[in-house]
Structure formats: C-alpha cells, structure tokens
Coordinates of C-alpha atoms in Angstrom, one line a residue:
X1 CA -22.3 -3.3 34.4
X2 CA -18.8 -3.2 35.6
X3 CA -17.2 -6.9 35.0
X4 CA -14.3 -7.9 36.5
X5 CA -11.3 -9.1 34.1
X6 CA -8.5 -10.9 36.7
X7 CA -6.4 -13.1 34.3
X8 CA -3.5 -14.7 34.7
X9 CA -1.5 -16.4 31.6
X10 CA -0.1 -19.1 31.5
X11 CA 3.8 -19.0 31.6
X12 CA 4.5 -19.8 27.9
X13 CA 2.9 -16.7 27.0
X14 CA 5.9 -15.0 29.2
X15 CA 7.9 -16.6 27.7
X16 CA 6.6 -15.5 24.1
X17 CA 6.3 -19.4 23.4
X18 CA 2.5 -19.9 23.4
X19 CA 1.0 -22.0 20.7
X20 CA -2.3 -20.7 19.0
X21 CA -4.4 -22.8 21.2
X22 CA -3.2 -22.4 24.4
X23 CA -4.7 -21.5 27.8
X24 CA -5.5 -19.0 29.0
X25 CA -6.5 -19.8 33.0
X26 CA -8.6 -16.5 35.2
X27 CA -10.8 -15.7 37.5
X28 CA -13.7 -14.1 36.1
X29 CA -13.1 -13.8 32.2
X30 CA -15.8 -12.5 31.1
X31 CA -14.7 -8.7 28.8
X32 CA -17.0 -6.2 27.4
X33 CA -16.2 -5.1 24.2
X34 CA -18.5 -1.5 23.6
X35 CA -19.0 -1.7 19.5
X36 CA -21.7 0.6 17.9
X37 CA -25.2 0.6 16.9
X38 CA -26.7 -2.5 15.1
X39 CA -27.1 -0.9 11.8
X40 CA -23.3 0.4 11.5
X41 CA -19.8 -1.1 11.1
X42 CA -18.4 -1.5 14.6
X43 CA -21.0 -3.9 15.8
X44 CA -20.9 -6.3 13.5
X45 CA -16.7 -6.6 13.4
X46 CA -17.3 -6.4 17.1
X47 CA -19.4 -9.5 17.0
X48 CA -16.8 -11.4 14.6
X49 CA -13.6 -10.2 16.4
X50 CA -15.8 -11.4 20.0
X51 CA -16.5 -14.8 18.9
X52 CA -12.6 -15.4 17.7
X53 CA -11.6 -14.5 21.0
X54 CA -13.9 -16.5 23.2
X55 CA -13.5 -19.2 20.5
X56 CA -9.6 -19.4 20.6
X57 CA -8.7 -18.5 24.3
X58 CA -10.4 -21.2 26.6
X59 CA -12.0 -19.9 30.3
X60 CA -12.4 -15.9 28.5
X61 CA -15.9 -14.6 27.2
X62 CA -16.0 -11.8 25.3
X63 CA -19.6 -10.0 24.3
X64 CA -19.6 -7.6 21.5
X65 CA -22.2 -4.5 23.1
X66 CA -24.3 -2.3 20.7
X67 CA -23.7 1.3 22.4
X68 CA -23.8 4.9 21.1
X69 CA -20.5 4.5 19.6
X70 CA -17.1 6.6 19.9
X71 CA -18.0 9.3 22.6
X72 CA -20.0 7.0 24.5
X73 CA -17.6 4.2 24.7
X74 CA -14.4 6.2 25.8
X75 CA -16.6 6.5 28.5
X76 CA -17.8 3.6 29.7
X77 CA -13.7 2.5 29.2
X78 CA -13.1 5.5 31.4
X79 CA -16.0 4.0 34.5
X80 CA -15.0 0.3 34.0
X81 CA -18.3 -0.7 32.2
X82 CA -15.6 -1.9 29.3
X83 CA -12.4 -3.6 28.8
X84 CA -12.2 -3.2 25.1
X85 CA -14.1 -0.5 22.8
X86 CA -14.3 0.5 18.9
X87 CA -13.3 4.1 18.5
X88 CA -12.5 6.8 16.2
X89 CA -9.2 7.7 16.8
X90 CA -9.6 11.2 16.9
X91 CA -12.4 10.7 19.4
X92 CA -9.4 9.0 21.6
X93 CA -7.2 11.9 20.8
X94 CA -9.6 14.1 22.4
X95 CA -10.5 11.8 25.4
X96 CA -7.1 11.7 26.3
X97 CA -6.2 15.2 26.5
X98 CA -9.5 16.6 27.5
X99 CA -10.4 18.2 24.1
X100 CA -13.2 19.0 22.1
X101 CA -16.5 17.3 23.6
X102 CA -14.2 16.6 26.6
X103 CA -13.1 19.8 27.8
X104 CA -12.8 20.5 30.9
X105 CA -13.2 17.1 31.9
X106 CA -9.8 15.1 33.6
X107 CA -8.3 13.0 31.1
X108 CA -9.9 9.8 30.0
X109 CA -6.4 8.0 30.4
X110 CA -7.7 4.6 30.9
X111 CA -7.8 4.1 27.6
X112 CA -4.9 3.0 26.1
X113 CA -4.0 2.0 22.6
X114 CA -4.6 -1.7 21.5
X115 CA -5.0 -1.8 17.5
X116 CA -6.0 0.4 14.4
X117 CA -8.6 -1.5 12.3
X118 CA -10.1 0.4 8.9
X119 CA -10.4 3.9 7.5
X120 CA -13.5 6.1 8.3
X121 CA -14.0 8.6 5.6
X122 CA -15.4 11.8 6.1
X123 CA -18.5 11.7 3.4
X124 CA -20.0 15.3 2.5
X125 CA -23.1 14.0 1.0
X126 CA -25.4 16.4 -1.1
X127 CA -27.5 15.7 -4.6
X128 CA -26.6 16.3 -7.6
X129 CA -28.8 19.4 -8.5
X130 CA -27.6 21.2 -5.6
X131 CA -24.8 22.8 -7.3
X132 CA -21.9 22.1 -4.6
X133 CA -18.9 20.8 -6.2
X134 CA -16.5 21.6 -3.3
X135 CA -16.4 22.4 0.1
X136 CA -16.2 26.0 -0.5
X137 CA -19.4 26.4 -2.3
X138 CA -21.2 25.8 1.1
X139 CA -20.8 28.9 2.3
X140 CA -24.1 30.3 2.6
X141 CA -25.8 27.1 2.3
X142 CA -27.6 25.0 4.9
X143 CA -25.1 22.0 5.9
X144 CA -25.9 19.0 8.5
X145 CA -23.0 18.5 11.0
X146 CA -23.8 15.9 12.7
X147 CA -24.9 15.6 16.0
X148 CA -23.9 18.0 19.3
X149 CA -20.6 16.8 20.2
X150 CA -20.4 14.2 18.3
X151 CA -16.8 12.9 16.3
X152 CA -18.7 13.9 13.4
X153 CA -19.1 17.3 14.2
X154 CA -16.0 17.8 15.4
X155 CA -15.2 16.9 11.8
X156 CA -17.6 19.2 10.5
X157 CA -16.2 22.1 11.7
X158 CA -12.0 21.6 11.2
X159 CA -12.8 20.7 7.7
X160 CA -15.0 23.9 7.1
X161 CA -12.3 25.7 8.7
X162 CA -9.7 24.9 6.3
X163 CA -11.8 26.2 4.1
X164 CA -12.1 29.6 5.9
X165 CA -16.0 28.4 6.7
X166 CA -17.2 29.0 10.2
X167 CA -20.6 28.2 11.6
X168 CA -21.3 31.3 10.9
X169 CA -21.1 31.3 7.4
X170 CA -23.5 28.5 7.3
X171 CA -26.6 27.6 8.5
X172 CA -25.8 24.7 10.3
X173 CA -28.1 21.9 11.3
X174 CA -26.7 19.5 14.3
X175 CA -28.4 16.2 13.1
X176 CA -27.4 12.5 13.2
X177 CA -26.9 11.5 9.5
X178 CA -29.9 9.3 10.1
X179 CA -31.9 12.3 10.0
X180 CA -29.7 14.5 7.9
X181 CA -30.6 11.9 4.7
X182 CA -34.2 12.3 5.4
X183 CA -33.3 16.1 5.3
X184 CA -32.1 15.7 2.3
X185 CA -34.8 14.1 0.6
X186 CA -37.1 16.8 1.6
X187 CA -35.2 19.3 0.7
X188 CA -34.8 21.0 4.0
X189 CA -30.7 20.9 4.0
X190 CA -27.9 21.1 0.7
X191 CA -25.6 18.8 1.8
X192 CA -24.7 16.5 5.5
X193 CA -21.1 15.7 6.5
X194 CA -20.5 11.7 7.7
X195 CA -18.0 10.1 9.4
X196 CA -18.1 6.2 9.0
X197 CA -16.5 3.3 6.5
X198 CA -17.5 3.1 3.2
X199 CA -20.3 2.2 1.5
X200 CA -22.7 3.5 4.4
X201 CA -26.0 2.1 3.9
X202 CA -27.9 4.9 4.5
X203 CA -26.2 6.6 1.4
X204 CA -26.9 3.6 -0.6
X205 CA -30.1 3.9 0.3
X206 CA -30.4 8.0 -0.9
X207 CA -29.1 6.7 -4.1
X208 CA -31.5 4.8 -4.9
X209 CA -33.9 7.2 -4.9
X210 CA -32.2 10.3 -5.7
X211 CA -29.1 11.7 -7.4
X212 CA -26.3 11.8 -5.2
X213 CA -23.1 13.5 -5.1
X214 CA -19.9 13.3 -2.9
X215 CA -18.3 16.4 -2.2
X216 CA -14.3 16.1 -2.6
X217 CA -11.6 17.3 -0.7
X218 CA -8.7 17.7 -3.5
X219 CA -5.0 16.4 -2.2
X220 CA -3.1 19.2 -1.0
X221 CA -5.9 21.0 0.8
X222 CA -6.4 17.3 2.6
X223 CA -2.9 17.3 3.6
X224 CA -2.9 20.7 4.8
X225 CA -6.2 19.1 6.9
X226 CA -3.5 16.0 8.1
X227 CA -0.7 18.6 9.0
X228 CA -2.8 20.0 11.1
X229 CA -4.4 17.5 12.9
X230 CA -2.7 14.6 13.0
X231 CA -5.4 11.9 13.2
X232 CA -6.5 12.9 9.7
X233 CA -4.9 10.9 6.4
X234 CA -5.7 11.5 3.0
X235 CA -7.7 8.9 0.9
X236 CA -9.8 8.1 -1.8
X237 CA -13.5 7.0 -2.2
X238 CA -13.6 4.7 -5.2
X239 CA -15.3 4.8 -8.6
X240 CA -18.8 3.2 -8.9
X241 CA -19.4 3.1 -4.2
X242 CA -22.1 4.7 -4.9
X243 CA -24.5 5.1 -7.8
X244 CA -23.5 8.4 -9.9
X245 CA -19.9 8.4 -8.0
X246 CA -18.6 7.6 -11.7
X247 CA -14.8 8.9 -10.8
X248 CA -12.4 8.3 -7.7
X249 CA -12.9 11.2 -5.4
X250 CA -10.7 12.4 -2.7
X251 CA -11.3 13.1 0.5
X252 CA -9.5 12.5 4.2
X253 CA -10.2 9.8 6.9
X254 CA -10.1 9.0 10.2
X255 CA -9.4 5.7 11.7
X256 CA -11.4 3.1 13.6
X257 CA -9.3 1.3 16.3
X258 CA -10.1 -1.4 19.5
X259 CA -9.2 0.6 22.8
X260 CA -8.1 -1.2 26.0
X261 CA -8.7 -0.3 29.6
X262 CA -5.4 0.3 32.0
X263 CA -6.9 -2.1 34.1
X264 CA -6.6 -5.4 31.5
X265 CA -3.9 -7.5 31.9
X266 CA -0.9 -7.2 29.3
X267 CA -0.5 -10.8 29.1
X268 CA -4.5 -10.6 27.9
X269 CA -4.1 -7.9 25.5
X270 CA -1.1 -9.3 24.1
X271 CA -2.9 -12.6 23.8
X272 CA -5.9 -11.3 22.0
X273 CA -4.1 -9.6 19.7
X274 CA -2.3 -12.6 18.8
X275 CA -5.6 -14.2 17.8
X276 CA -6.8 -11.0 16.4
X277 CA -4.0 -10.8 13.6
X278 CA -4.0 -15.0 13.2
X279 CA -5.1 -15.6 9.4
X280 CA -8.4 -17.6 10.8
X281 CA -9.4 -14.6 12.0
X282 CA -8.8 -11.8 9.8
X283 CA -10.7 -13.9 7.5
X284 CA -13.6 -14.4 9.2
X285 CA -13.4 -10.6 10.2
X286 CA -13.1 -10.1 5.8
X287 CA -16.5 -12.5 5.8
X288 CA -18.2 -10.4 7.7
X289 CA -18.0 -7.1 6.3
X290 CA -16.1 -5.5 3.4
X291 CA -14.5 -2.9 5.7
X292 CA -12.9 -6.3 7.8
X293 CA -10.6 -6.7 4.6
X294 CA -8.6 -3.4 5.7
X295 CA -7.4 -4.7 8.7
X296 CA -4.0 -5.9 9.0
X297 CA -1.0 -6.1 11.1
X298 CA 1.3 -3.9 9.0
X299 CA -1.6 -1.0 9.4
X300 CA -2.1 -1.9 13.2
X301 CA -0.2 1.5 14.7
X302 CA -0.8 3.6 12.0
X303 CA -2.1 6.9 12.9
X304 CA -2.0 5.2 17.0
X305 CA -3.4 8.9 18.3
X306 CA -2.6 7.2 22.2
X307 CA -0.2 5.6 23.9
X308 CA -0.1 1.7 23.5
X309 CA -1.4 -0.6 26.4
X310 CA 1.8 -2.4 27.5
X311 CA 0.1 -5.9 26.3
X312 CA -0.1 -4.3 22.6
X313 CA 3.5 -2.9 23.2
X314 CA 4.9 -6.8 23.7
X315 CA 3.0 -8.0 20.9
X316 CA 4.3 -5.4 18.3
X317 CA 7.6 -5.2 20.2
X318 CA 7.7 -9.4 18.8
X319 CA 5.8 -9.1 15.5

C-alpha cells in the first residue's frame, strides 16, 4: 500500500534549534518501515525503533512491517510501498548499481542512505563430526547457500571464491537456513552458510540437539574478502555464542542499516534520526534485543555502501 509521507517541519528544526520534543506538523504522517520476518532481528528493532518515533514526533506514525527482508524491501522502497527499510548493506550495494540479483534491472536509486545499525556475520554452520575445519575443506562436499538470489547466497559464493571454490566444486543446495538446519540434522548436507546477527536462534536451537561447529574465516584471508568487496569487515564470533564454540572464531560481516526513500522529507529524516541516536532510545532499542546494543552514532556511516539521504547528511553534517 503506497502511503503518502508530505511533512513539513517546523522552522526550529531549520534552524538546527529543535528541542527533543518538538513538533513535527504534516499532512498524512503515516511511514512504513519494511523490517523482516517475525522470527529474526529486523523486526523486532523495527518495532522498538517505530514506537520511538511515533512516540517522540507528535502528528507521525510509524508501523514496523514483517516482509521478506533485504531483497524484498529495496523493493518495495524502490515502488513507494516504504519510506524506511532494514537492509544488508551489501544487498543496497547491489540495488543501487544493478548487481547481483539486480542485474539488468535500472538502478534502485530511491534508496538512499539513512543509518548503519549492527554487524551481520556470515555463519558457516556444520557439526562437529563432519570434519570441516575451514572453508577449503568443502570442496567436494554438499554445502547449503542459501536461497536463489538471496544476500545470503550472494555471500555464499564470493566467500567460496576466495577460496578458489566454485559451485562447481560443490554440490550446492539453494535453501533458506530454515531448511538448511533441518538438512543438517538429517544428514542430507555438511555444512549451510548464514547471513544474520548473532546468536541466531535457529543455531541455538541445532545446538541443543547436536554438536555444532562454526567454520572460521582466519584474518588475512577475511581482509583479502574486505579488499575486495567493500561492504565486507572482518570480525569475531565470541567464545561460548554457541554451545561447543569454546574459542573466539573469526569470520567477516556485513552490516544491517535503515534505508530511506528519495521521496521523504530531509527535515523528516534528519528528525528521526535525531530521536533514533537520543539515549532513551538506544536503550530501549538495547532492551529489546542484544544485537540493539551495537548501534551507535560513532558506527552510524560505517561501511555506508550508498549515498546518504540529504536529511541523514544534515544530521551527521551537526553531530
């Protein structure tokens, strides 16, 4: 449903003056900000980051919407469904210059850069008894890689390239990681990639039931992954996220991050963001789930894959 978004701010926020609680006066404030499914990350931080908005800015409503996630909402930014979405940003990357699972489409340049929120690691996931202990002892092996054209997959395959793994030295199984943990515990596949913060549920959930392992990607061959594409960081998955992860492992991420639509106001943008990054609400977004705790304004344009929307480029521009 496309929702019309015609604001106007008041002239204090012009003027860079505007207290906490002032107004905000439009016509038809009502935004739609596209989040994930239920059972993942983006919904629920959607849902916290909605109810600080509509809560601090009188006359605007926004409503956190479970969708398919990353591919889906660049889209629905892209129609007008959306004003604001929760994305990876390597999904932007390739929505903006027509790559990937958008080639050969016209650039999704509606979307413009607002904030980056939390890491989301990529997760190879296998069992213990399997016998893979890096990415190179897949070859040969049957790997999940997420589902077609999905960010995951994408994911998938760079990282198996770096490797000097191609589908071909695989046999690869396109399957939601839903899917690919059920896989698991069959025995029908060795090992599933998975994009998404950590811990995932779903992994807990293998764990308790089998012996999992976490495939690492050691430093320098993740930095030769970030050199290449640029979206990509280095990190580490932490001691004891999982049962039987007894040691730090390394790994690379992506990062989650709110898009805007070229159509909202900058006076908006500029004025969510100032509620977004107010200590009221990055606590509330820290009570709601673990992966809330990561965001912050000194990370906010960190690995920003897209240009800003002007209303994010006044609000940095002054903080």
């Amino acid at each position: 449903m496309k929702i019309s978004t015609k604001m106007v701010a008041a002239g204090l926020l012009s003027a860079g003056l505007m207290a906490p609680t002032a107004v905000i006066a439009q016509s038809g404030g009502s935004i739609s900000l596209a989040t994930g499914g239920t059972g993942g990350v983006y919904f629920p931080l959607g849902g916290a980051m909605a109810e600080a908005w509509t809560t601090e800015i009188d006359g605007l409503t926004v409503t956190a919407e479970s969708t398919g996630a990353s591919v889906v909402n660049v889209r629905l930014i892209q129609s007008g469904e959306s004003e604001l979405a929760m994305v990876q940003n390597d999904i932007a990357n390739y929505a903006f210059n027509s790559d990937e699972m958008f080639s050969g489409d016209a650039a999704l340049d509606n979307n413009l850069g607002m904030a980056m929120l939390y890491p989301e690691l990529i997760q190879i996931v296998t069992l213990a008894e399997s016998g893979i202990q890096s990415v190179s002892d897949m070859a040969g092996r049957s790997i999940a890689v997420g589902a077609p054209g999905s960010g995951t997959e994408a994911n998938a395959r760079q990282i198996l390239s770096a490797f000097g793994i191609s589908y071909g030295d695989i046999s690869e199984q396109f399957l939601p990681f839903g899917e690919a943990v059920d896989a698991l515990r069959d025995g029908r596949i060795d090992a599933a990639f998975l994009t998404a913060g950590i811990p995932t549920a779903a992994v807990i959930d293998l764990g308790a039931t089998h012996n999992v392992s976490i495939v690492p990607i050691e430093p320098d061959k993740g930095q030769e992954i970030a050199d290449m594409w640029p979206f990509y960081s280095t990190i580490t998955i932490p001691a004891g996220t999982y049962s039987g992860v007894e040691q730090d492992l390394p790994t690379v991420t992506v990062m989650a991050m709110i898009v805007a639509s070229a159509d909202l106001e900058a006076d908006v943008v500029e004025r969510m963001l100032e509620v977004l990054y107010s200590d009221s609400t990055l606590e509330r977004l820290c009570n709601t789930h673990v992966r809330g705790c990561d965001i912050t304004l000194a990370s906010a344009q960190e690995a920003m894959p897209i240009p800003l929307h002007p209303g994010a480029e006044a609000f940095y521009a002054r903080n």
